[in-house]
N, C-alpha and C. Protein backbone atom coordinates (compact mmCIF):
# COMPACT_ATOMS: atom_id res chain seq x y z
N UNK A 1 -11.35 -12.84 -19.76
CA UNK A 1 -10.82 -11.54 -19.38
C UNK A 1 -9.30 -11.59 -19.54
N UNK A 2 -8.75 -10.62 -20.24
CA UNK A 2 -7.31 -10.59 -20.49
C UNK A 2 -6.55 -10.13 -19.24
N UNK A 3 -5.24 -10.33 -19.30
CA UNK A 3 -4.40 -9.93 -18.16
C UNK A 3 -4.48 -8.43 -17.94
N UNK A 4 -4.52 -7.65 -19.02
CA UNK A 4 -4.59 -6.19 -18.87
C UNK A 4 -5.92 -5.74 -18.28
N UNK A 5 -6.95 -6.53 -18.47
CA UNK A 5 -8.24 -6.21 -17.86
C UNK A 5 -8.29 -6.64 -16.39
N UNK A 6 -7.54 -7.70 -16.05
CA UNK A 6 -7.50 -8.20 -14.67
C UNK A 6 -6.60 -7.35 -13.78
N UNK A 7 -5.55 -6.81 -14.34
CA UNK A 7 -4.54 -6.11 -13.55
C UNK A 7 -5.13 -5.01 -12.66
N UNK A 8 -5.99 -4.12 -13.20
CA UNK A 8 -6.56 -3.09 -12.32
C UNK A 8 -7.42 -3.69 -11.21
N UNK A 9 -8.13 -4.77 -11.53
CA UNK A 9 -8.99 -5.39 -10.51
C UNK A 9 -8.16 -6.08 -9.43
N UNK A 10 -7.05 -6.67 -9.83
CA UNK A 10 -6.15 -7.27 -8.83
C UNK A 10 -5.53 -6.20 -7.94
N UNK A 11 -5.13 -5.08 -8.54
CA UNK A 11 -4.58 -3.97 -7.75
C UNK A 11 -5.65 -3.43 -6.79
N UNK A 12 -6.87 -3.28 -7.29
CA UNK A 12 -7.96 -2.82 -6.43
C UNK A 12 -8.19 -3.81 -5.29
N UNK A 13 -8.12 -5.10 -5.57
CA UNK A 13 -8.29 -6.12 -4.54
C UNK A 13 -7.21 -6.04 -3.47
N UNK A 14 -5.96 -5.84 -3.91
CA UNK A 14 -4.86 -5.70 -2.97
C UNK A 14 -5.08 -4.49 -2.06
N UNK A 15 -5.46 -3.37 -2.66
CA UNK A 15 -5.71 -2.16 -1.88
C UNK A 15 -6.87 -2.35 -0.91
N UNK A 16 -7.93 -2.98 -1.38
CA UNK A 16 -9.10 -3.21 -0.51
C UNK A 16 -8.74 -4.11 0.66
N UNK A 17 -7.98 -5.17 0.39
CA UNK A 17 -7.58 -6.09 1.47
C UNK A 17 -6.71 -5.36 2.50
N UNK A 18 -5.78 -4.55 2.01
CA UNK A 18 -4.92 -3.79 2.93
C UNK A 18 -5.75 -2.79 3.73
N UNK A 19 -6.70 -2.13 3.07
CA UNK A 19 -7.55 -1.17 3.76
C UNK A 19 -8.36 -1.82 4.87
N UNK A 20 -8.94 -2.96 4.58
CA UNK A 20 -9.72 -3.69 5.58
C UNK A 20 -8.82 -4.13 6.74
N UNK A 21 -7.60 -4.56 6.41
CA UNK A 21 -6.67 -5.01 7.45
C UNK A 21 -6.34 -3.88 8.43
N UNK A 22 -6.30 -2.65 7.96
CA UNK A 22 -6.02 -1.52 8.85
C UNK A 22 -7.10 -1.37 9.92
N UNK A 23 -8.31 -1.77 9.60
CA UNK A 23 -9.40 -1.69 10.58
C UNK A 23 -9.53 -2.97 11.39
N UNK A 24 -9.22 -4.11 10.78
CA UNK A 24 -9.35 -5.39 11.46
C UNK A 24 -8.24 -5.62 12.48
N UNK A 25 -7.04 -5.15 12.20
CA UNK A 25 -5.90 -5.35 13.09
C UNK A 25 -5.06 -4.08 13.14
N UNK A 26 -5.62 -3.00 13.68
CA UNK A 26 -4.91 -1.71 13.62
C UNK A 26 -3.62 -1.65 14.43
N UNK A 27 -3.51 -2.44 15.48
CA UNK A 27 -2.33 -2.35 16.35
C UNK A 27 -1.03 -2.58 15.58
N UNK A 28 -1.03 -3.57 14.69
CA UNK A 28 0.19 -3.85 13.94
C UNK A 28 0.58 -2.69 13.04
N UNK A 29 -0.40 -1.94 12.55
CA UNK A 29 -0.11 -0.79 11.70
C UNK A 29 0.29 0.43 12.54
N UNK A 30 -0.31 0.56 13.70
CA UNK A 30 0.05 1.67 14.59
C UNK A 30 1.55 1.69 14.86
N UNK A 31 2.12 0.51 15.02
CA UNK A 31 3.54 0.40 15.36
C UNK A 31 4.46 0.86 14.24
N UNK A 32 3.95 0.93 13.01
CA UNK A 32 4.79 1.34 11.88
C UNK A 32 4.72 2.84 11.60
N UNK A 33 3.84 3.55 12.28
CA UNK A 33 3.69 4.98 12.02
C UNK A 33 4.91 5.72 12.58
N UNK A 34 5.63 6.44 11.72
CA UNK A 34 6.79 7.19 12.22
C UNK A 34 6.39 8.18 13.32
N UNK A 35 7.18 8.25 14.36
CA UNK A 35 6.88 9.12 15.50
C UNK A 35 6.87 10.60 15.13
N UNK A 36 7.58 10.95 14.07
CA UNK A 36 7.68 12.35 13.66
C UNK A 36 6.35 12.90 13.14
N UNK A 37 5.41 12.02 12.80
CA UNK A 37 4.12 12.49 12.28
C UNK A 37 3.26 13.03 13.42
N UNK A 38 2.55 14.11 13.15
CA UNK A 38 1.68 14.65 14.20
C UNK A 38 0.45 13.76 14.41
N UNK A 39 -0.15 13.87 15.57
CA UNK A 39 -1.36 13.10 15.86
C UNK A 39 -1.04 11.71 16.35
N UNK A 40 -2.10 10.95 16.54
CA UNK A 40 -1.93 9.60 17.08
C UNK A 40 -1.66 8.59 15.97
N UNK A 41 -0.90 7.55 16.28
CA UNK A 41 -0.68 6.49 15.30
C UNK A 41 -1.99 5.87 14.81
N UNK A 42 -2.97 5.73 15.72
CA UNK A 42 -4.24 5.12 15.32
C UNK A 42 -4.96 5.96 14.27
N UNK A 43 -4.90 7.28 14.41
CA UNK A 43 -5.51 8.15 13.41
C UNK A 43 -4.86 7.93 12.04
N UNK A 44 -3.53 7.79 12.03
CA UNK A 44 -2.82 7.54 10.76
C UNK A 44 -3.17 6.15 10.22
N UNK A 45 -3.31 5.18 11.10
CA UNK A 45 -3.68 3.83 10.68
C UNK A 45 -5.05 3.85 10.01
N UNK A 46 -6.02 4.46 10.67
CA UNK A 46 -7.36 4.51 10.09
C UNK A 46 -7.40 5.37 8.83
N UNK A 47 -6.67 6.47 8.84
CA UNK A 47 -6.62 7.32 7.64
C UNK A 47 -6.03 6.59 6.45
N UNK A 48 -4.99 5.82 6.72
CA UNK A 48 -4.37 5.03 5.67
C UNK A 48 -5.34 3.96 5.15
N UNK A 49 -6.07 3.34 6.07
CA UNK A 49 -7.06 2.34 5.66
C UNK A 49 -8.15 2.95 4.80
N UNK A 50 -8.63 4.12 5.18
CA UNK A 50 -9.65 4.81 4.38
C UNK A 50 -9.09 5.15 3.00
N UNK A 51 -7.85 5.64 2.97
CA UNK A 51 -7.22 5.99 1.69
C UNK A 51 -7.11 4.76 0.79
N UNK A 52 -6.71 3.64 1.37
CA UNK A 52 -6.58 2.42 0.56
C UNK A 52 -7.94 1.95 0.03
N UNK A 53 -8.96 2.06 0.84
CA UNK A 53 -10.30 1.67 0.37
C UNK A 53 -10.79 2.61 -0.73
N UNK A 54 -10.53 3.89 -0.58
CA UNK A 54 -10.92 4.86 -1.62
C UNK A 54 -10.14 4.62 -2.90
N UNK A 55 -8.85 4.36 -2.78
CA UNK A 55 -8.04 4.08 -3.96
C UNK A 55 -8.51 2.79 -4.63
N UNK A 56 -8.86 1.79 -3.85
CA UNK A 56 -9.37 0.53 -4.40
C UNK A 56 -10.62 0.78 -5.23
N UNK A 57 -11.54 1.56 -4.69
CA UNK A 57 -12.76 1.87 -5.43
C UNK A 57 -12.44 2.64 -6.71
N UNK A 58 -11.54 3.60 -6.61
CA UNK A 58 -11.17 4.39 -7.79
C UNK A 58 -10.50 3.57 -8.86
N UNK A 59 -9.62 2.66 -8.48
CA UNK A 59 -8.93 1.82 -9.46
C UNK A 59 -9.91 0.81 -10.08
N UNK A 60 -10.88 0.35 -9.31
CA UNK A 60 -11.84 -0.64 -9.81
C UNK A 60 -12.78 -0.05 -10.86
N UNK A 61 -13.04 1.23 -10.77
CA UNK A 61 -13.99 1.86 -11.69
C UNK A 61 -13.26 2.45 -12.90
N UNK A 62 -13.61 2.01 -14.10
CA UNK A 62 -12.91 2.50 -15.29
C UNK A 62 -12.89 4.02 -15.42
N UNK A 63 -13.95 4.66 -15.00
CA UNK A 63 -14.06 6.11 -15.16
C UNK A 63 -13.02 6.87 -14.32
N UNK A 64 -12.65 6.33 -13.18
CA UNK A 64 -11.71 7.00 -12.27
C UNK A 64 -10.37 6.28 -12.18
N UNK A 65 -10.20 5.25 -12.97
CA UNK A 65 -9.04 4.37 -12.85
C UNK A 65 -7.71 5.09 -13.02
N UNK A 66 -7.58 5.90 -14.05
CA UNK A 66 -6.29 6.53 -14.32
C UNK A 66 -5.86 7.42 -13.15
N UNK A 67 -6.73 8.30 -12.71
CA UNK A 67 -6.38 9.21 -11.61
C UNK A 67 -6.11 8.42 -10.33
N UNK A 68 -6.93 7.42 -10.07
CA UNK A 68 -6.75 6.62 -8.85
C UNK A 68 -5.46 5.81 -8.91
N UNK A 69 -5.10 5.32 -10.08
CA UNK A 69 -3.86 4.55 -10.20
C UNK A 69 -2.64 5.46 -10.00
N UNK A 70 -2.69 6.67 -10.52
CA UNK A 70 -1.61 7.63 -10.28
C UNK A 70 -1.51 7.94 -8.79
N UNK A 71 -2.66 8.16 -8.15
CA UNK A 71 -2.68 8.43 -6.71
C UNK A 71 -2.19 7.21 -5.92
N UNK A 72 -2.48 6.01 -6.41
CA UNK A 72 -2.02 4.80 -5.75
C UNK A 72 -0.49 4.71 -5.80
N UNK A 73 0.09 5.03 -6.94
CA UNK A 73 1.56 5.02 -7.05
C UNK A 73 2.15 6.00 -6.03
N UNK A 74 1.56 7.19 -5.93
CA UNK A 74 2.04 8.18 -4.96
C UNK A 74 1.85 7.67 -3.53
N UNK A 75 0.75 7.01 -3.28
CA UNK A 75 0.48 6.45 -1.95
C UNK A 75 1.55 5.42 -1.58
N UNK A 76 1.88 4.53 -2.52
CA UNK A 76 2.90 3.52 -2.25
C UNK A 76 4.24 4.17 -1.93
N UNK A 77 4.56 5.25 -2.60
CA UNK A 77 5.79 5.98 -2.28
C UNK A 77 5.66 6.61 -0.89
N UNK A 78 4.50 7.16 -0.59
CA UNK A 78 4.28 7.86 0.68
C UNK A 78 4.34 6.97 1.90
N UNK A 79 3.96 5.71 1.77
CA UNK A 79 3.98 4.81 2.93
C UNK A 79 5.34 4.12 3.10
N UNK A 80 6.26 4.35 2.18
CA UNK A 80 7.57 3.71 2.27
C UNK A 80 8.29 4.01 3.58
N UNK A 81 8.26 5.26 4.10
CA UNK A 81 8.92 5.50 5.38
C UNK A 81 8.38 4.62 6.53
N UNK A 82 7.10 4.32 6.52
CA UNK A 82 6.55 3.44 7.55
C UNK A 82 7.12 2.03 7.40
N UNK A 83 7.31 1.58 6.17
CA UNK A 83 7.89 0.27 5.96
C UNK A 83 9.35 0.23 6.41
N UNK A 84 10.08 1.32 6.17
CA UNK A 84 11.47 1.41 6.63
C UNK A 84 11.49 1.38 8.16
N UNK A 85 10.59 2.13 8.79
CA UNK A 85 10.54 2.15 10.26
C UNK A 85 10.27 0.75 10.80
N UNK A 86 9.35 0.04 10.17
CA UNK A 86 9.04 -1.30 10.63
C UNK A 86 10.28 -2.20 10.52
N UNK A 87 10.98 -2.12 9.41
CA UNK A 87 12.18 -2.94 9.23
C UNK A 87 13.22 -2.63 10.29
N UNK A 88 13.42 -1.35 10.56
CA UNK A 88 14.39 -0.97 11.58
C UNK A 88 13.94 -1.41 12.97
N UNK A 89 12.66 -1.28 13.26
CA UNK A 89 12.13 -1.70 14.55
C UNK A 89 12.24 -3.22 14.75
N UNK A 90 12.23 -3.97 13.67
CA UNK A 90 12.24 -5.43 13.75
C UNK A 90 13.66 -6.01 13.65
N UNK A 91 14.68 -5.19 13.77
CA UNK A 91 16.06 -5.68 13.68
C UNK A 91 16.38 -6.74 14.72
N UNK A 92 15.74 -6.66 15.88
CA UNK A 92 16.05 -7.59 16.98
C UNK A 92 15.08 -8.78 17.04
N UNK A 93 14.19 -8.88 16.08
CA UNK A 93 13.24 -10.01 16.07
C UNK A 93 13.90 -11.24 15.46
N UNK A 94 13.22 -12.38 15.55
CA UNK A 94 13.77 -13.59 14.94
C UNK A 94 14.02 -13.39 13.43
N UNK A 95 14.97 -14.13 12.91
CA UNK A 95 15.41 -13.97 11.52
C UNK A 95 14.27 -13.98 10.50
N UNK A 96 13.28 -14.88 10.60
CA UNK A 96 12.21 -14.85 9.59
C UNK A 96 11.43 -13.52 9.60
N UNK A 97 11.20 -12.95 10.78
CA UNK A 97 10.49 -11.67 10.87
C UNK A 97 11.35 -10.55 10.28
N UNK A 98 12.62 -10.56 10.64
CA UNK A 98 13.55 -9.57 10.10
C UNK A 98 13.60 -9.65 8.59
N UNK A 99 13.71 -10.86 8.07
CA UNK A 99 13.79 -11.07 6.62
C UNK A 99 12.53 -10.56 5.93
N UNK A 100 11.38 -10.82 6.54
CA UNK A 100 10.12 -10.35 5.95
C UNK A 100 10.05 -8.82 5.96
N UNK A 101 10.46 -8.21 7.05
CA UNK A 101 10.39 -6.75 7.17
C UNK A 101 11.33 -6.07 6.19
N UNK A 102 12.56 -6.57 6.09
CA UNK A 102 13.51 -5.96 5.15
C UNK A 102 13.21 -6.38 3.71
N UNK A 103 12.69 -7.59 3.54
CA UNK A 103 12.36 -8.07 2.20
C UNK A 103 11.23 -7.33 1.53
N UNK A 104 10.36 -6.76 2.33
CA UNK A 104 9.23 -6.04 1.72
C UNK A 104 9.62 -4.66 1.20
N UNK A 105 10.76 -4.13 1.65
CA UNK A 105 11.17 -2.79 1.19
C UNK A 105 11.33 -2.72 -0.33
N UNK A 106 12.08 -3.63 -0.94
CA UNK A 106 12.20 -3.53 -2.40
C UNK A 106 10.90 -3.85 -3.14
N UNK A 107 9.94 -4.46 -2.46
CA UNK A 107 8.65 -4.76 -3.11
C UNK A 107 7.84 -3.50 -3.40
N UNK A 108 8.18 -2.39 -2.76
CA UNK A 108 7.47 -1.14 -3.04
C UNK A 108 7.69 -0.72 -4.49
N UNK A 109 8.85 -1.02 -5.02
CA UNK A 109 9.15 -0.62 -6.40
C UNK A 109 8.18 -1.27 -7.39
N UNK A 110 8.01 -2.61 -7.37
CA UNK A 110 7.04 -3.17 -8.30
C UNK A 110 5.60 -2.71 -8.05
N UNK A 111 5.27 -2.41 -6.81
CA UNK A 111 3.92 -1.90 -6.53
C UNK A 111 3.72 -0.54 -7.20
N UNK A 112 4.71 0.33 -7.07
CA UNK A 112 4.63 1.65 -7.71
C UNK A 112 4.54 1.48 -9.23
N UNK A 113 5.38 0.61 -9.77
CA UNK A 113 5.37 0.39 -11.23
C UNK A 113 4.06 -0.23 -11.69
N UNK A 114 3.48 -1.11 -10.88
CA UNK A 114 2.20 -1.73 -11.21
C UNK A 114 1.11 -0.65 -11.29
N UNK A 115 1.06 0.20 -10.29
CA UNK A 115 0.05 1.26 -10.28
C UNK A 115 0.24 2.19 -11.49
N UNK A 116 1.48 2.53 -11.79
CA UNK A 116 1.76 3.38 -12.97
C UNK A 116 1.33 2.68 -14.25
N UNK A 117 1.57 1.37 -14.31
CA UNK A 117 1.18 0.60 -15.48
C UNK A 117 -0.34 0.62 -15.67
N UNK A 118 -1.06 0.48 -14.58
CA UNK A 118 -2.53 0.55 -14.64
C UNK A 118 -2.96 1.92 -15.14
N UNK A 119 -2.33 2.96 -14.64
CA UNK A 119 -2.65 4.32 -15.09
C UNK A 119 -2.39 4.49 -16.57
N UNK A 120 -1.24 4.00 -17.03
CA UNK A 120 -0.89 4.16 -18.44
C UNK A 120 -1.73 3.30 -19.35
N UNK A 121 -2.19 2.15 -18.86
CA UNK A 121 -3.02 1.27 -19.69
C UNK A 121 -4.41 1.83 -19.90
N UNK A 122 -4.79 2.84 -19.12
CA UNK A 122 -6.12 3.43 -19.28
C UNK A 122 -6.07 4.71 -20.10
N UNK A 123 -4.89 5.14 -20.50
CA UNK A 123 -4.78 6.38 -21.31
C UNK A 123 -5.54 6.20 -22.61
N UNK A 124 -6.25 7.23 -22.96
CA UNK A 124 -7.00 7.23 -24.20
C UNK A 124 -8.33 6.52 -24.12
N UNK A 125 -8.64 5.94 -22.97
CA UNK A 125 -9.94 5.29 -22.79
C UNK A 125 -10.87 6.24 -22.06
N UNK A 126 -12.14 6.17 -22.34
CA UNK A 126 -13.09 7.07 -21.66
C UNK A 126 -13.23 6.74 -20.20
């Protein structure tokens, strides 16, 4: 299997793992939900987990891959404010935690580009 064939499956695996984590350990995700959002943080945590699982399935299936990969890129952009909130909330934590929280912010860029790459690699395919 070539790298271009593995890439969508790896992206789907990342999304599926993140989706499962939202249900397995929701408390850590609840804390990242911006307060400005309506409803409970837990509802957003579970909704995000469902979205990630749905995106994982869509990216894994060749027939829905392009649309799901585009939606995944948008999703990664959409959750960025929660990552910023987490980094700001963790300013007073020990240095390794702070570094991890702030270090993950620029990682959103390659995730968005990866999802876009998966979408573009499926253009012209049935």
